[in-house]
Short mmCIF file of C-alpha atoms in Angstrom, two decimals:
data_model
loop_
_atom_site.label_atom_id
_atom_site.label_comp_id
_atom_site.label_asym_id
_atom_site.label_seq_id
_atom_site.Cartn_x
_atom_site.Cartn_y
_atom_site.Cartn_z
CA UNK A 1 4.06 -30.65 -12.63
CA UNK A 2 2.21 -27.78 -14.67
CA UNK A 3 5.03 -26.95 -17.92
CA UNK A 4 6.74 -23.36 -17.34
CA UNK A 5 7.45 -21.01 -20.25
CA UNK A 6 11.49 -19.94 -20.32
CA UNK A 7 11.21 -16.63 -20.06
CA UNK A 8 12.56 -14.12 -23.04
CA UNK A 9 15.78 -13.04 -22.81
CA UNK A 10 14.87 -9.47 -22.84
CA UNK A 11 11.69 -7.27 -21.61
CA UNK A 12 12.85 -4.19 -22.73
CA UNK A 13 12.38 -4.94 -26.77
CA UNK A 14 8.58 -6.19 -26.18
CA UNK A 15 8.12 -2.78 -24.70
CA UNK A 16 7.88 1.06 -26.33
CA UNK A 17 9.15 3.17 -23.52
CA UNK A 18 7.43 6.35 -25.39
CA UNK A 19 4.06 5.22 -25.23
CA UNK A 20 1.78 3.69 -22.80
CA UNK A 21 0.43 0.08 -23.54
CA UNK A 22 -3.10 -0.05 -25.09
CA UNK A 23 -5.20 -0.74 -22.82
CA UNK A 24 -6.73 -4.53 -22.56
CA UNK A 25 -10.13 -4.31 -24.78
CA UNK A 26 -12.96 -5.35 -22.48
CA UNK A 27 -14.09 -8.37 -24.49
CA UNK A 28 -10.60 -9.73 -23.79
CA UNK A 29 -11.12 -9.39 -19.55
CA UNK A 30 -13.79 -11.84 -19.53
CA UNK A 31 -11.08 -14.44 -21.33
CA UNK A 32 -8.47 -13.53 -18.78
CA UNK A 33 -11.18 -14.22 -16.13
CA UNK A 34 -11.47 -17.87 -17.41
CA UNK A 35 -7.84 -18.98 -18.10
CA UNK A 36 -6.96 -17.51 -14.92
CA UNK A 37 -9.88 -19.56 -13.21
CA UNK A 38 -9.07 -22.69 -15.30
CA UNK A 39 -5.61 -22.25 -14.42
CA UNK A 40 -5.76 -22.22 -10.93
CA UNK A 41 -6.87 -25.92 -10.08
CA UNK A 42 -3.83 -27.12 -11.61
CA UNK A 43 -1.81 -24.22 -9.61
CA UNK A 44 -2.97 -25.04 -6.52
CA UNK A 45 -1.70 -28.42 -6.89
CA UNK A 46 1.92 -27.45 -7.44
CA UNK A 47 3.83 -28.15 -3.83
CA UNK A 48 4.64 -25.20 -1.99
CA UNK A 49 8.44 -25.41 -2.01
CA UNK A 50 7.96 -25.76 -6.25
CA UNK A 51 5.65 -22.99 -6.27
CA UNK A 52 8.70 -20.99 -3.64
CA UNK A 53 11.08 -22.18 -6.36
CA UNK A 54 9.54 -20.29 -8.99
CA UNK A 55 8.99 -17.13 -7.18
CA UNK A 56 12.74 -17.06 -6.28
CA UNK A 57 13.09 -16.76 -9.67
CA UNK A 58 10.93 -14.17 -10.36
CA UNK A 59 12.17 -12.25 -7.34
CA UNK A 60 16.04 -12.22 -9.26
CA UNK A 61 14.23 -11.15 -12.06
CA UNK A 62 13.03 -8.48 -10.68
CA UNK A 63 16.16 -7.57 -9.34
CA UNK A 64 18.17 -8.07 -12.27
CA UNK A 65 15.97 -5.48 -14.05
CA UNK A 66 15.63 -3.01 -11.22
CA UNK A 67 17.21 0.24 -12.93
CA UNK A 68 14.75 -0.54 -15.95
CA UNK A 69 11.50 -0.74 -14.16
CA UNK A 70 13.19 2.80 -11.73
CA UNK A 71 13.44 4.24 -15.09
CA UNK A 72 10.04 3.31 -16.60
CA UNK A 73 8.72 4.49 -13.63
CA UNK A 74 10.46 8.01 -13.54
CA UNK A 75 9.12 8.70 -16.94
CA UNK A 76 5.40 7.90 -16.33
CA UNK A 77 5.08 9.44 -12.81
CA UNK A 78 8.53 11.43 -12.09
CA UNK A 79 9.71 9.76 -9.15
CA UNK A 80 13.61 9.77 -9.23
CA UNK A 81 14.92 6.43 -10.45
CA UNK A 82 17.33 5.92 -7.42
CA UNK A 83 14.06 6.13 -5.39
CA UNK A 84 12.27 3.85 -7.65
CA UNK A 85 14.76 1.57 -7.48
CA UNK A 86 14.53 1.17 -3.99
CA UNK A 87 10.89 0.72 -4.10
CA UNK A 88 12.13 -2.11 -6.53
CA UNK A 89 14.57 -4.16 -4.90
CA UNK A 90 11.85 -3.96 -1.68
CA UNK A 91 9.47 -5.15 -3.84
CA UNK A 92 12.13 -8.49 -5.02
CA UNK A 93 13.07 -8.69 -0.97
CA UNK A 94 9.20 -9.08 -0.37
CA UNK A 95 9.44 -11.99 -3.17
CA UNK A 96 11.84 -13.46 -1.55
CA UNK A 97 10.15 -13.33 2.23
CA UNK A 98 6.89 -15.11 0.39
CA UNK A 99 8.90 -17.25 -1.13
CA UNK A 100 10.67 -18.36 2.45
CA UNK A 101 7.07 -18.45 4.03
CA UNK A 102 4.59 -20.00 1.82
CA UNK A 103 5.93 -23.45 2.38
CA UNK A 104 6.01 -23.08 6.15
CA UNK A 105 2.11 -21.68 5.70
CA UNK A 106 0.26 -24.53 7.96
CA UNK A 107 -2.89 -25.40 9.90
CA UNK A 108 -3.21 -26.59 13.03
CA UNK A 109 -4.37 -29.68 14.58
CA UNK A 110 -7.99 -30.15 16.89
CA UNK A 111 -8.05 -31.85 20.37
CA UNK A 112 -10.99 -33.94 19.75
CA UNK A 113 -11.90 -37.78 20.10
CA UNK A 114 -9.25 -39.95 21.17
CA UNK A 115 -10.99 -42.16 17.91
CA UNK A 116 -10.69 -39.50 15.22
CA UNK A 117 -8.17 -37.08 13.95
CA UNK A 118 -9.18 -33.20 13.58
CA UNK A 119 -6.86 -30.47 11.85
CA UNK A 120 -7.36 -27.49 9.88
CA UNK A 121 -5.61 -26.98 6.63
CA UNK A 122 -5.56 -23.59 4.65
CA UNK A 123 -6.18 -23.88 1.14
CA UNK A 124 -6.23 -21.24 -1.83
CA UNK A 125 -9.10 -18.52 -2.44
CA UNK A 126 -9.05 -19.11 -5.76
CA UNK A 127 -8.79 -16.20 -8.44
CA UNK A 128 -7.42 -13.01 -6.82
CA UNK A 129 -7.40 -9.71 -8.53
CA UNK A 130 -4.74 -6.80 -7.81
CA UNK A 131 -5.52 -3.38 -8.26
CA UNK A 132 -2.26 -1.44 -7.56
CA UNK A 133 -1.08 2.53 -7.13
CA UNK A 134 1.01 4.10 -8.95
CA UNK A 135 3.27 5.57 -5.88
CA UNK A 136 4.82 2.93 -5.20
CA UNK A 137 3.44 0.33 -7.51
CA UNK A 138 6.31 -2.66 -8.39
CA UNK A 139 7.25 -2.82 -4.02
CA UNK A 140 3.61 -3.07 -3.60
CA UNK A 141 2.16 -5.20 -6.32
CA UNK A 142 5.26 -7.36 -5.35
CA UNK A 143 3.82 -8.23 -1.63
CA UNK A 144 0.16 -8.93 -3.33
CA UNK A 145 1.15 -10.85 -6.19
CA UNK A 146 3.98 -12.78 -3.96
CA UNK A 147 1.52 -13.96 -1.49
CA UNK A 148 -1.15 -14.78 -3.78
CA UNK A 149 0.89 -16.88 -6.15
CA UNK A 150 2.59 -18.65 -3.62
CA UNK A 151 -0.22 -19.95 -1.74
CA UNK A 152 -2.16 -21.64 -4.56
CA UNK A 153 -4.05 -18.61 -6.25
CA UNK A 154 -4.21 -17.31 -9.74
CA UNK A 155 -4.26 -13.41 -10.33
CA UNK A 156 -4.91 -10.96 -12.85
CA UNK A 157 -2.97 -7.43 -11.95
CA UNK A 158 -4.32 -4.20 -12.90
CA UNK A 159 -1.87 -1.71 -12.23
CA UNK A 160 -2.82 1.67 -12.26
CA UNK A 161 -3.72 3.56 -15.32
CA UNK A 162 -1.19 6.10 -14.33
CA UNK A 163 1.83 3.84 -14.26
CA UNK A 164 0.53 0.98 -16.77
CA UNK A 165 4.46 0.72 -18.70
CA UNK A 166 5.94 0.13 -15.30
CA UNK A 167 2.95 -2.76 -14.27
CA UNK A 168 3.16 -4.48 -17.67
CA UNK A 169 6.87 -4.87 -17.77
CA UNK A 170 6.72 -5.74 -14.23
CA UNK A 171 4.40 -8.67 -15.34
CA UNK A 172 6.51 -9.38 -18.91
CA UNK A 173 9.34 -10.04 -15.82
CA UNK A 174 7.35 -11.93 -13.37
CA UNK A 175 4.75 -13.99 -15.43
CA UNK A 176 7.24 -16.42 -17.75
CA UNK A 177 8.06 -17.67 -14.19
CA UNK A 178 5.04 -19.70 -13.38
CA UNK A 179 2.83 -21.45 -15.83
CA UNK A 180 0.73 -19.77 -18.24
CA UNK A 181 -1.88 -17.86 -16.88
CA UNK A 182 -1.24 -18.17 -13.38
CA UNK A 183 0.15 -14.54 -13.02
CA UNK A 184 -0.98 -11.97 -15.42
CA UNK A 185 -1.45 -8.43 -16.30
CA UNK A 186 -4.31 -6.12 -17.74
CA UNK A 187 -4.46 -2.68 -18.34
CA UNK A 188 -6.84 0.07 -18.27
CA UNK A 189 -8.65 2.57 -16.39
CA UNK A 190 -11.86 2.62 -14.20
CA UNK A 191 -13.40 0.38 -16.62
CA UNK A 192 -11.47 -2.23 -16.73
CA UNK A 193 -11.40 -1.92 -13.11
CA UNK A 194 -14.99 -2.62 -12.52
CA UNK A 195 -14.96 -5.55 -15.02
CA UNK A 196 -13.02 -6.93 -12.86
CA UNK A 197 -14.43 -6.28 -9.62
CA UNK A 198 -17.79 -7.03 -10.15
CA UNK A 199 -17.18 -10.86 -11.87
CA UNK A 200 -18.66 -13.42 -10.07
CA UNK A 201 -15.54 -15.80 -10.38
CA UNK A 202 -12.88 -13.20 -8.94
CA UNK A 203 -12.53 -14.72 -4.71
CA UNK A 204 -10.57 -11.60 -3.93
CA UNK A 205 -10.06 -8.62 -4.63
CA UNK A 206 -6.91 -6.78 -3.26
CA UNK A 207 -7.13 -2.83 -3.53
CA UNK A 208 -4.54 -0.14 -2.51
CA UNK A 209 -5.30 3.20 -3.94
CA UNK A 210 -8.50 6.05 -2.83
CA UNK A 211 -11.16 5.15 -0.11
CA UNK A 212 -13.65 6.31 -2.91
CA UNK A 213 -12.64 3.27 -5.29
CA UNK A 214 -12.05 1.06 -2.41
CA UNK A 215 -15.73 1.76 -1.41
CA UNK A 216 -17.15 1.08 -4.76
CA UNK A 217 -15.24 -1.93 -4.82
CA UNK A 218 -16.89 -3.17 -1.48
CA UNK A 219 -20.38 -2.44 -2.65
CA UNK A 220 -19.55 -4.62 -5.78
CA UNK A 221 -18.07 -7.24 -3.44
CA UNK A 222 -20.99 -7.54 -1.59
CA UNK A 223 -22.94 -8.79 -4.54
CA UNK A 224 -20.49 -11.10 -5.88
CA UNK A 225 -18.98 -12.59 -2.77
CA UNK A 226 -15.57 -11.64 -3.36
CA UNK A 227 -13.23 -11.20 -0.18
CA UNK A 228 -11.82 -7.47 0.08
CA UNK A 229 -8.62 -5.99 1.14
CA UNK A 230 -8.52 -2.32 1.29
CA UNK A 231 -5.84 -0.41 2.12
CA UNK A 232 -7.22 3.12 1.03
CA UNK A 233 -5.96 6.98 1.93
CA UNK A 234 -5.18 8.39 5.10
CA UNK A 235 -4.96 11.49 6.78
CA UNK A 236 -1.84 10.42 9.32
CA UNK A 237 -1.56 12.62 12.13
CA UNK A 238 2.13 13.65 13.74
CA UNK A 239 2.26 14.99 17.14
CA UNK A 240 5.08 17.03 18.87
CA UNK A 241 5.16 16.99 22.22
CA UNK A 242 7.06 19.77 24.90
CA UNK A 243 9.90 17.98 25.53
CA UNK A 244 11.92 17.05 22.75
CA UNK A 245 13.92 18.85 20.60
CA UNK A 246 12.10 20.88 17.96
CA UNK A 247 15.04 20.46 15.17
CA UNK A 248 14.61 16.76 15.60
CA UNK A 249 11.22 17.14 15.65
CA UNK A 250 11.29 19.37 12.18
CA UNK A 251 13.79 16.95 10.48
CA UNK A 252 11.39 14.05 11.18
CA UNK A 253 8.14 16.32 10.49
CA UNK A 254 9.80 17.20 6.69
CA UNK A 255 10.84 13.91 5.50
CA UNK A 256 7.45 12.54 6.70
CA UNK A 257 5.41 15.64 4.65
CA UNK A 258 7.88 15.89 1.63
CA UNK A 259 9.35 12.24 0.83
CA UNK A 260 8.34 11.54 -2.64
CA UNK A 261 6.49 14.62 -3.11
CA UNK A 262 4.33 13.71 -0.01
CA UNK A 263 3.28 10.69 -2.10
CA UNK A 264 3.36 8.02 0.14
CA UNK A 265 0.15 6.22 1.88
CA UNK A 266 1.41 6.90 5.26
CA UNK A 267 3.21 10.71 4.39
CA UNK A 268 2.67 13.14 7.33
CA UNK A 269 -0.75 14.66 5.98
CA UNK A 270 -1.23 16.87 9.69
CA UNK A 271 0.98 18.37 12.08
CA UNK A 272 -0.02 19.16 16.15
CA UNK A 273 2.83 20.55 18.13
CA UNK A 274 2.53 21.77 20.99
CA UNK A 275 2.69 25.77 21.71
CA UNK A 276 6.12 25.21 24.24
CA UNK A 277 8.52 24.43 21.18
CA UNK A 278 6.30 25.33 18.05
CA UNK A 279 8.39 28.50 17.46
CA UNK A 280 11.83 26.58 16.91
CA UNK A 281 10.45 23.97 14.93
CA UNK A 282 8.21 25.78 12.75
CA UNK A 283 11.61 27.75 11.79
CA UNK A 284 13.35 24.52 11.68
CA UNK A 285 10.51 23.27 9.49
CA UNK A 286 10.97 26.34 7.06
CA UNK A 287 14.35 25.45 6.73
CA UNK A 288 13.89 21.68 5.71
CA UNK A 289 11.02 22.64 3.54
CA UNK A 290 13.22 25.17 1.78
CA UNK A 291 16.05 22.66 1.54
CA UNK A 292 14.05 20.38 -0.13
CA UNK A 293 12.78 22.73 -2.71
CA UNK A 294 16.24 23.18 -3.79
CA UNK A 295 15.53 19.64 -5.66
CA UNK A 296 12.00 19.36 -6.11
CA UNK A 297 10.45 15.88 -7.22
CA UNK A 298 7.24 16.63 -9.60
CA UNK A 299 4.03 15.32 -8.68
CA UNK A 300 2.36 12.27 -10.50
CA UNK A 301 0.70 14.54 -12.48
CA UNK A 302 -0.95 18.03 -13.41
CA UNK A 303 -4.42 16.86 -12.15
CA UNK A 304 -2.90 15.69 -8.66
CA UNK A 305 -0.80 19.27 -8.72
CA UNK A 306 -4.10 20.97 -9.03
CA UNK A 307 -5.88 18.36 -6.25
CA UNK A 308 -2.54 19.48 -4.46
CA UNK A 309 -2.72 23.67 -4.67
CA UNK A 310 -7.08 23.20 -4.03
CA UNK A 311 -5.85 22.26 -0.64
CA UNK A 312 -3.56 24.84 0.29
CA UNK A 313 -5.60 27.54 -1.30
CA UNK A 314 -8.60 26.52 1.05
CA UNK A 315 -6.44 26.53 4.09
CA UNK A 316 -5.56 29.99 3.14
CA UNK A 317 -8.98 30.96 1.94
CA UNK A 318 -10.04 30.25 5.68
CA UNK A 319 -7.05 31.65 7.19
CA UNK A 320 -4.21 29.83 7.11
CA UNK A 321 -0.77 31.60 6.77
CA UNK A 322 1.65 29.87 4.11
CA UNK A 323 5.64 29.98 5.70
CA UNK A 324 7.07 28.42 2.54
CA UNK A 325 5.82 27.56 -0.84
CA UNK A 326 2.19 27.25 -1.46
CA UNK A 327 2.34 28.38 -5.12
CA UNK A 328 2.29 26.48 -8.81
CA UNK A 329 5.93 26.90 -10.17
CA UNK A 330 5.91 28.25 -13.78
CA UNK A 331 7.24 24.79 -16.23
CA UNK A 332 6.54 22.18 -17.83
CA UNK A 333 6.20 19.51 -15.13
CA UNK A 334 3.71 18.71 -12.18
CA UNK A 335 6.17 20.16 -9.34
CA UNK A 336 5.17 22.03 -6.72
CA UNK A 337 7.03 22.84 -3.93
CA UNK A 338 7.42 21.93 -0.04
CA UNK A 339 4.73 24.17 1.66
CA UNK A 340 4.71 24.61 5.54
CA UNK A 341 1.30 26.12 6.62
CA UNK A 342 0.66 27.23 9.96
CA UNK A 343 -3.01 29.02 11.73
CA UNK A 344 -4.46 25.83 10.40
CA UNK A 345 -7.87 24.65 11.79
CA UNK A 346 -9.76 21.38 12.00
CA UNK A 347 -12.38 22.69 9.41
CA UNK A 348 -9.63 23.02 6.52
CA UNK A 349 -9.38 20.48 4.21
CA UNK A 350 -5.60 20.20 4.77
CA UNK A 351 -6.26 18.48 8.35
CA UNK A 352 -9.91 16.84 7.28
CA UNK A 353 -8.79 15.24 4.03
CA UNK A 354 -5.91 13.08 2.47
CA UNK A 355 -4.07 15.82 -0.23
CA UNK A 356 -1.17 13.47 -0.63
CA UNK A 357 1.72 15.99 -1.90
CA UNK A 358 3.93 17.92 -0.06
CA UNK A 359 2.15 19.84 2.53
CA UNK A 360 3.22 20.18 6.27
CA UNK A 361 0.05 21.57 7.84
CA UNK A 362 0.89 22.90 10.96
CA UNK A 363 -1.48 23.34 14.39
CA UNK A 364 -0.19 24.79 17.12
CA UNK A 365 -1.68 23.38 20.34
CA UNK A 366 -1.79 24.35 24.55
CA UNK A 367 -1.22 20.76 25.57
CA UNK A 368 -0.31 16.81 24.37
CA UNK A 369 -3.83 16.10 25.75
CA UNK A 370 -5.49 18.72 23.32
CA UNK A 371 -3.05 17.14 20.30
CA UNK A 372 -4.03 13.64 20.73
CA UNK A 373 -7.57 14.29 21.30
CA UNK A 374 -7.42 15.76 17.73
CA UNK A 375 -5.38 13.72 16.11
CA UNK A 376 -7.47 10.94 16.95
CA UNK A 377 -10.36 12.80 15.31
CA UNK A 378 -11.48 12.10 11.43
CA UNK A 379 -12.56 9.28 9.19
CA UNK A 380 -9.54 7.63 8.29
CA UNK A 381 -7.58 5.36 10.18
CA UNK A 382 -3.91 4.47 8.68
CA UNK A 383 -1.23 5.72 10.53
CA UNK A 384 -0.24 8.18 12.93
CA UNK A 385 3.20 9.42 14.67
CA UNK A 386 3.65 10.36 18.03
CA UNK A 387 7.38 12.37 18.80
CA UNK A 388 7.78 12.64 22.73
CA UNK A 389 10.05 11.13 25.60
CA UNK A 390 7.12 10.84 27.98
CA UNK A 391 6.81 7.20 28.33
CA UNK A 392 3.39 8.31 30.13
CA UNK A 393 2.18 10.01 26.49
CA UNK A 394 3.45 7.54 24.45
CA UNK A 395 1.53 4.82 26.01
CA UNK A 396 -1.58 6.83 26.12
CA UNK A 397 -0.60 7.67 22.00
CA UNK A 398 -0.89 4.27 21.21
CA UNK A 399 -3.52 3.10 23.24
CA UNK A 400 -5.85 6.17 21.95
CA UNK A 401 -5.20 6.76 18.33
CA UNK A 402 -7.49 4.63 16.18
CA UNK A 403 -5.15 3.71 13.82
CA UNK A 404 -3.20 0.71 12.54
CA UNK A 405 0.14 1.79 13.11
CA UNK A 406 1.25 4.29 15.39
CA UNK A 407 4.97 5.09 15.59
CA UNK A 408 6.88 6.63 18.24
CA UNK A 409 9.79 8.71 18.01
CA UNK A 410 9.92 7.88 13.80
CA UNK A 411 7.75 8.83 11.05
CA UNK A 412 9.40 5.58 9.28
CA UNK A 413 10.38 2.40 10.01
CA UNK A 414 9.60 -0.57 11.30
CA UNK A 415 10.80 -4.67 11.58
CA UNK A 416 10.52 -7.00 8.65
CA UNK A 417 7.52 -8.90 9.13
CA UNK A 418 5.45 -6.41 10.24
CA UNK A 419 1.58 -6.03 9.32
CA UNK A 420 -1.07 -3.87 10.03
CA UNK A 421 -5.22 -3.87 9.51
CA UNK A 422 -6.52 -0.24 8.51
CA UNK A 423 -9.70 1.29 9.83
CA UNK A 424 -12.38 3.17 8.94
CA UNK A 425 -12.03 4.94 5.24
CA UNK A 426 -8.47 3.82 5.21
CA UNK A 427 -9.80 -0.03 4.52
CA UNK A 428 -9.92 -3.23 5.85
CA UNK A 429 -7.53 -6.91 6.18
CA UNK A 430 -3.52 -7.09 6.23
CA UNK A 431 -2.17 -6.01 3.21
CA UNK A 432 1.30 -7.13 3.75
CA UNK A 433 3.47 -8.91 6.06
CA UNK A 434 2.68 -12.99 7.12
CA UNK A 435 -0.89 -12.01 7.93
CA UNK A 436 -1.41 -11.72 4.45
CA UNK A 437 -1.05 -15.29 3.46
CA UNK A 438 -4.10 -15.98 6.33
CA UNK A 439 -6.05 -13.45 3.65
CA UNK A 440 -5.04 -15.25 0.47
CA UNK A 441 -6.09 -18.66 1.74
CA UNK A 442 -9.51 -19.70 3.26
CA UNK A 443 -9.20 -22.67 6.38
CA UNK A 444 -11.25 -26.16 5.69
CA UNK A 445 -11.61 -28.18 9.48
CA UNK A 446 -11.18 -31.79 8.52
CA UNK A 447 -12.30 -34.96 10.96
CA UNK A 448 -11.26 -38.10 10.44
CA UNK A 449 -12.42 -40.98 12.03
CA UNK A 450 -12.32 -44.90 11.28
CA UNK A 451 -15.42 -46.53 9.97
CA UNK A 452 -16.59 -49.69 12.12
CA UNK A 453 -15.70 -52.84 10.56
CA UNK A 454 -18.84 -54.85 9.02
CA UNK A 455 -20.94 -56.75 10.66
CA UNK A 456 -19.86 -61.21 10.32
CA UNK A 457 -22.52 -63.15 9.51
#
């Protein structure tokens, strides 16, 4: 059994919660990248149900210091700490799932000679590297580092550069649970980033974040070998359809567009409903956005406010009509507020593009037929929602709309378990659910057969 540091007795104290962490200096990645890689031999050799052991630990610590990671994250990116603490006690639940199905990870055996015995038997990649967002970074960085950890790999996280308190003190939690440097953290922007991505001893590389990185990444990949998971930006259509009720249709249309400041990979981004019951809910709409505003959540930051407003302003700029908000409040913070545009057309940016803040961008359509056939326009290829009680259009929905997930009747939701593979610009591989232990490990075929006995002379 590889020796496991106790853990301290307190994160908070190895931590300034003014200041972000320096980031890691460079000549200190390529050390990382060898005790991770030395490291991960002896890892791999752990059982599963010790290495589950350990990551039920780290899943309760995680737990146990959900309000200070919520409030760590509130301070670098302004997400309310009751919703950050959500995002953290999914992130320990996701632990906990890994931890339940790593050991039951198997192979399967081969029909082959009645002489010999065939099976297949996954085994870890090797050295993964996680580069996580800073939306919702501990509930996702949880599912990556969970899987990869309990299947045999060794990772180095690099959380983003936007939230790097909230990734460092999730690893000062997580790490002291598994032997030295089987789990650890690094910090730093784009730089560090492309250390990391283009060493020729990293086996994967697990992205979530823009499709601009994520295709940099792959180019890199491609020279060193290094597996890729992408799960990248989006552009997620919801459609209305004639026959359901337009105040339902608004209440599920807002808390798509505006949860968390519109900051969430699979947020509402575009809006078709069609022309029979777009007057209702683009008043219902107003009134939900307007609700909202009443207790607006700031953006990450002023750079993604300004990202933010050059969207609406080129809707308008091309003749879009703003119902509610569409303006930079005056203050100190990166809020802006719920904005419901309508008049919007397929060359804006709003419906072409991922803007990822709070922006319902409404078009009005004649038919469902003229809806989907747009919504399943564009490059990206995340997520889409479909509101209707036409069992006839909803199968159509999902059979046409090149996505990975398409929801009906719910912008959010979904059962435990659950995985998807994003297309086009929005990525590539599961990034979650059991599939993702089938990414973390590679499968060796093994056939066994007896030698003949020798010859007597």
């Amino acid at each position: 059994m590889i020796p496991v540091t106790p853990p301290p007795t307190g994160y908070a104290e190895h931590m300034t919660t003014t200041t972000a962490p320096a980031p890691t200096p460079t000549e200190d990645i390529a050390d990382a990248v060898r005790s991770a890689r030395a490291a991960q031999p002896g890892w791999a050799g752990v059982p599963p149900a010790d290495r589950a052991t350990m990551l039920r630990a780290a899943a309760a610590a995680v737990r146990a210091h959900a309000d200070e990671l919520a409030d760590t994250l509130a301070t670098e990116t302004g997400r309310p700490s009751s919703s950050g603490r959500e995002g953290v006690l999914a992130g320990a639940a996701t632990l906990d799932q890994y931890a339940e199905l790593g050991p039951l990870h198997r192979g399967r055996s081969l029909q082959g000679s009645p002489e010999a015995t065939d099976f297949m038997i996954p085994e870890p990649r090797g050295l993964v590297v996680a580069l996580t967002p800073w939306n919702d970074p501990v509930a996702i960085a949880c599912g990556l580092l969970g899987a990869a950890v309990v299947t045999g790999n060794t990772v180095l996280h690099k959380p983003s550069e936007r939230c790097p308190r909230t990734g460092e003190l999730l690893g000062q939690i997580m790490a002291p649970h598994f032997p030295d440097a089987v789990l650890a953290t690094v910090t730093g922007g784009a730089d560090i980033g492309a250390l990391l991505t283009t060493s020729p001893e990293v086996d994967v590389i697990a992205h979530v974040g823009s499709s601009d990185t994520g295709q940099r990444i792959a180019a890199a990949a491609a020279r060193t070998g290094a597996k890729v998971l992408l799960e990248n930006g989006g552009n997620d259509p919801l459609l209305v359809d004639a026959d359901v009720d337009p105040e339902w249709a608004a209440e599920q249309a807002a808390l798509g567009a505006f949860a968390n400041a519109g900051q969430i990979c699979v947020s509402v981004e575009r809006i078709y409903v069609h022309s029979a019951v777009a007057p209702r809910f683009l008043e219902a709409l107003c009134a939900r956005a307007t609700a909202w505003n009443e207790h607006p959540q700031p953006l990450v930051d002023a750079r993604q406010r300004a990202h933010v407003h050059d969207h609406v302003a080129d809707a308008v700029d091309h003749g879009a009509q703003v119902l509610v908000g569409g303006h930079i409040p005056d203050g100190p913070d990166a809020t802006y507020p719920a904005t419901v545009l309508t008049d919007c057309l397929p060359q804006m940016r709003v419906l072409r593009e991922e803007t990822f803040g709070p922006i319902a961008a409404v078009r009005v359509v004649p038919d469902f037929d003229t809806g989907l056939d747009e919504a399943a326009t564009g490059e990206y290829g995340l997520a889409a929602t479909v509101l209707t009680n036409s069992m006839d259009h909803a199968q159509r929905a999902w059979r046409t709309l090149p996505v990975a997930t398409v929801k009906i009747n719910a912008v959010f939701g979904g059962a435990p378990g659950g995985a998807a593979q994003p297309r086009g610009r929005s990525g590539n591989g599961f990034g979650y659910g059991p599939e993702l232990l089938d990414e973390m490990t590679t499968v060796k075929v093994v056939h066994v057969r007896s030698a003949p006995c020798p010859s007597k002379h």
